Tab-separated table of C-alpha atoms in Angstrom:
chain	number	residue	atom	x	y	z
A	68	MET	CA	90.909	28.391	-8.576
A	69	LEU	CA	91.185	32.175	-8.610
A	70	SER	CA	91.222	34.180	-5.423
A	71	PRO	CA	88.101	36.309	-4.768
A	72	ASP	CA	90.052	39.542	-5.307
A	73	ILE	CA	91.359	38.474	-8.709
A	74	LYS	CA	87.891	37.208	-9.682
A	75	LEU	CA	86.385	40.578	-8.727
A	76	VAL	CA	88.976	42.456	-10.809
A	77	MET	CA	88.329	40.165	-13.780
A	78	ASP	CA	84.576	40.719	-13.428
A	79	TYR	CA	85.078	44.503	-13.470
A	80	LEU	CA	87.379	44.233	-16.494
A	81	GLN	CA	84.749	42.145	-18.286
A	82	LEU	CA	82.105	44.747	-17.427
A	83	LEU	CA	84.314	47.555	-18.756
A	84	PHE	CA	85.195	45.610	-21.895
A	85	GLY	CA	81.515	44.859	-22.568
A	86	MET	CA	80.641	48.533	-22.103
A	87	ALA	CA	83.461	49.534	-24.468
A	88	VAL	CA	82.201	47.076	-27.103
A	89	ILE	CA	78.685	48.516	-26.816
A	90	LEU	CA	79.858	52.148	-26.952
A	91	LEU	CA	82.237	51.665	-29.885
A	92	THR	CA	79.695	49.697	-31.906
A	93	SER	CA	76.992	52.257	-31.107
A	94	ALA	CA	79.299	55.054	-32.270
A	95	ASP	CA	80.017	53.148	-35.485
A	96	ILE	CA	76.310	52.666	-36.168
A	97	LEU	CA	75.488	56.303	-35.462
A	98	PHE	CA	78.384	57.564	-37.594
A	99	THR	CA	77.434	55.296	-40.492
A	100	VAL	CA	73.712	56.000	-40.388
A	101	LEU	CA	73.577	59.676	-39.444
A	102	PHE	CA	76.580	61.172	-41.220
A	103	PRO	CA	76.602	61.123	-45.027
A	104	GLN	CA	80.406	61.478	-45.248
A	105	GLY	CA	81.015	57.773	-44.946
A	106	ALA	CA	80.997	54.779	-42.669
A	107	GLY	CA	82.400	54.131	-39.224
A	108	PRO	CA	85.648	52.195	-38.811
A	109	LEU	CA	83.948	48.852	-38.121
A	110	THR	CA	81.629	49.227	-41.098
A	111	THR	CA	84.514	50.326	-43.333
A	112	ALA	CA	86.605	47.306	-42.327
A	113	LEU	CA	83.683	44.950	-42.906
A	114	THR	CA	82.866	46.342	-46.356
A	115	ARG	CA	86.534	46.147	-47.366
A	116	ALA	CA	86.691	42.529	-46.224
A	117	LEU	CA	83.512	41.696	-48.129
A	118	SER	CA	84.825	43.389	-51.272
A	119	TYR	CA	87.620	40.810	-51.480
A	120	ILE	CA	85.148	37.961	-51.986
A	121	PRO	CA	84.480	38.634	-55.709
A	122	ARG	CA	88.199	39.170	-56.303
A	123	ALA	CA	88.975	35.781	-54.807
A	124	LEU	CA	86.542	34.064	-57.178
A	125	GLN	CA	87.482	33.415	-60.765
A	126	GLY	CA	85.457	33.300	-63.952
A	127	ARG	CA	81.691	33.411	-64.000
A	128	TRP	CA	81.385	33.279	-60.197
A	129	GLU	CA	83.126	36.639	-59.928
A	130	SER	CA	80.392	38.532	-61.792
A	131	THR	CA	77.652	36.763	-59.825
A	132	ALA	CA	79.393	37.628	-56.559
A	133	ARG	CA	79.733	41.272	-57.630
A	134	ARG	CA	76.010	41.463	-58.380
A	135	LEU	CA	75.089	39.984	-55.011
A	136	LEU	CA	77.661	41.928	-53.004
A	137	GLY	CA	75.793	45.234	-52.647
A	138	GLY	CA	72.602	44.095	-50.991
A	139	SER	CA	74.173	41.214	-49.130
A	140	SER	CA	76.900	43.428	-47.692
A	141	LEU	CA	74.263	45.811	-46.324
A	142	VAL	CA	72.450	42.924	-44.658
A	143	ALA	CA	75.782	41.578	-43.355
A	144	ILE	CA	76.631	44.981	-41.852
A	145	VAL	CA	73.320	45.113	-39.966
A	146	ILE	CA	73.729	41.507	-38.757
A	147	VAL	CA	77.274	42.214	-37.548
A	148	TRP	CA	76.156	45.394	-35.742
A	149	ILE	CA	73.398	43.528	-33.923
A	150	ALA	CA	75.589	40.508	-33.141
A	151	ILE	CA	78.369	42.657	-31.669
A	152	LEU	CA	75.914	44.661	-29.569
A	153	TRP	CA	74.360	41.425	-28.305
A	154	TRP	CA	77.830	40.117	-27.464
A	155	GLY	CA	78.651	43.347	-25.624
A	156	TRP	CA	75.511	43.076	-23.491
A	157	TRP	CA	76.275	39.426	-22.811
A	158	LEU	CA	79.710	40.482	-21.535
A	159	VAL	CA	78.140	43.156	-19.328
A	160	PHE	CA	75.647	40.739	-17.787
A	161	GLY	CA	78.335	38.081	-17.471
A	162	ALA	CA	80.357	40.311	-15.145
A	163	ASP	CA	78.127	39.304	-12.208
A	164	PRO	CA	77.458	35.552	-12.065
A	165	ASN	CA	74.432	36.179	-9.841
A	166	GLY	CA	73.108	39.271	-11.632
A	167	ILE	CA	70.590	37.259	-13.650
A	168	VAL	CA	68.612	34.523	-11.921
A	169	SER	CA	66.038	31.967	-12.931
A	170	SER	CA	62.625	33.276	-11.913
A	171	SER	CA	61.443	29.826	-10.845
A	172	GLU	CA	64.522	28.498	-9.030
A	173	GLU	CA	66.228	31.750	-7.886
A	174	THR	CA	69.612	30.363	-8.989
A	175	GLY	CA	72.205	32.317	-10.943
A	176	ALA	CA	72.078	31.963	-14.716
A	177	ASP	CA	74.934	30.195	-16.456
A	178	SER	CA	76.662	31.560	-19.565
A	179	TRP	CA	74.149	30.164	-22.055
A	180	GLU	CA	71.223	31.366	-19.976
A	181	ARG	CA	72.724	34.874	-19.820
A	182	LEU	CA	73.173	34.777	-23.602
A	183	TYR	CA	69.505	33.825	-23.901
A	184	PHE	CA	68.495	36.570	-21.436
A	185	THR	CA	70.520	39.258	-23.217
A	186	GLY	CA	69.067	38.177	-26.549
A	187	TYR	CA	65.467	38.481	-25.495
A	188	MET	CA	66.286	41.621	-23.496
A	189	PHE	CA	68.012	43.204	-26.507
A	190	PHE	CA	65.155	42.351	-28.858
A	191	THR	CA	62.667	43.491	-26.168
A	192	LEU	CA	60.877	40.157	-26.028
A	193	GLY	CA	60.917	39.959	-22.214
A	194	LEU	CA	59.736	36.416	-21.497
A	195	GLY	CA	60.402	36.567	-17.759
A	196	ASP	CA	61.915	33.137	-17.202
A	197	TYR	CA	65.180	34.876	-16.220
A	198	VAL	CA	65.136	38.130	-14.321
A	199	PRO	CA	67.666	40.654	-12.972
A	200	GLU	CA	68.615	39.867	-9.386
A	201	ASN	CA	68.692	43.410	-7.957
A	202	ASN	CA	67.853	47.022	-8.786
A	203	PHE	CA	71.215	47.730	-10.421
A	204	TRP	CA	70.746	44.916	-12.936
A	205	ARG	CA	67.112	45.921	-13.468
A	206	VAL	CA	68.265	49.397	-14.537
A	207	VAL	CA	70.975	47.874	-16.751
A	208	THR	CA	68.302	45.633	-18.305
A	209	THR	CA	66.160	48.668	-19.051
A	210	ILE	CA	69.110	50.456	-20.669
A	211	GLY	CA	69.948	47.343	-22.694
A	212	SER	CA	66.371	46.938	-23.845
A	213	SER	CA	66.228	50.597	-24.886
A	214	CYS	CA	69.535	50.185	-26.731
A	215	GLY	CA	68.182	47.153	-28.557
A	216	LEU	CA	64.952	48.850	-29.512
A	217	PHE	CA	66.786	51.948	-30.745
A	218	PHE	CA	69.601	50.279	-32.688
A	219	VAL	CA	67.575	47.449	-34.225
A	220	THR	CA	65.000	49.984	-35.409
A	221	LEU	CA	67.712	52.371	-36.625
A	222	SER	CA	69.488	49.566	-38.507
A	223	ILE	CA	66.324	48.449	-40.270
A	224	THR	CA	65.404	52.053	-41.036
A	225	TYR	CA	68.884	52.537	-42.523
A	226	LEU	CA	68.670	49.351	-44.549
A	227	MET	CA	65.394	50.047	-46.332
A	228	PRO	CA	66.166	53.350	-48.141
A	229	VAL	CA	69.666	52.215	-49.080
A	230	LEU	CA	68.321	49.013	-50.638
A	231	SER	CA	65.559	50.993	-52.323
A	232	ALA	CA	68.113	53.395	-53.825
A	233	ALA	CA	70.220	50.456	-55.023
A	234	ILE	CA	67.191	48.907	-56.722
A	235	GLU	CA	66.345	52.219	-58.410
A	236	LYS	CA	69.953	52.553	-59.593
A	237	TYR	CA	69.828	49.029	-61.041
A	238	GLN	CA	66.532	49.755	-62.797
A	239	LEU	CA	67.933	52.967	-64.277
A	240	SER	CA	71.033	51.165	-65.508
A	241	GLN	CA	68.845	48.527	-67.161
A	242	LEU	CA	66.778	51.243	-68.825
A	243	VAL	CA	69.882	52.984	-70.166
A	244	ALA	CA	71.362	49.669	-71.315
A	245	ASN	CA	68.160	48.862	-73.211
A	246	LEU	CA	68.332	52.171	-75.095
A	247	GLY	CA	71.429	51.014	-76.957
A	248	SER	CA	74.951	49.746	-76.510
A	249	THR	CA	76.708	52.912	-77.708
A	250	PRO	CA	75.740	56.598	-77.835
A	251	GLU	CA	75.446	56.281	-81.611
A	252	ASP	CA	73.002	53.356	-81.246
A	253	ILE	CA	70.883	55.372	-78.856
A	254	LEU	CA	70.854	58.326	-81.228
A	255	PHE	CA	69.961	56.264	-84.315
A	256	GLN	CA	67.246	54.254	-82.518
A	257	HIS	CA	65.576	57.262	-80.870
A	258	TRP	CA	66.159	60.046	-83.404
A	259	ASP	CA	62.535	61.019	-83.665
């Protein structure tokens, strides 16, 4: 069993690590969504990793994977952003074993219950079966709920125009491909 001093230090380190995860992921989301120059480091690493999937496949599966990669990688990026933010908030709330309590029994929430609490707090569901134990954790809950509302909305707002632009690009490529297979074909077929 750990001494109370070591446990307290580990709780503070967990709190700091959770806050760092939230801040770094938030910065990555903001950089990717708000700046047209490119993606944040997390998003860049994820898209590079996903780009290896079609290369690893051989034959007809490779072309199918390439077609599906664009839209599915965007959805994967948003899912990873949200999952990492949720994990960061779970780490923050896990730093105090008695910070979240059951509203009916007034006992501290275990790890799974804190994961459940941070999930519904992050997605602003707010069921009330687990509640923050004191004013500090109530304020942290409010900040976490605001973070969830902002970043989930921002992620979805980012996803929609990018997917729309990808669909328009695909439709334009199909239109050009239907005009003819070579510039000469296009010219002969549409001379008048």
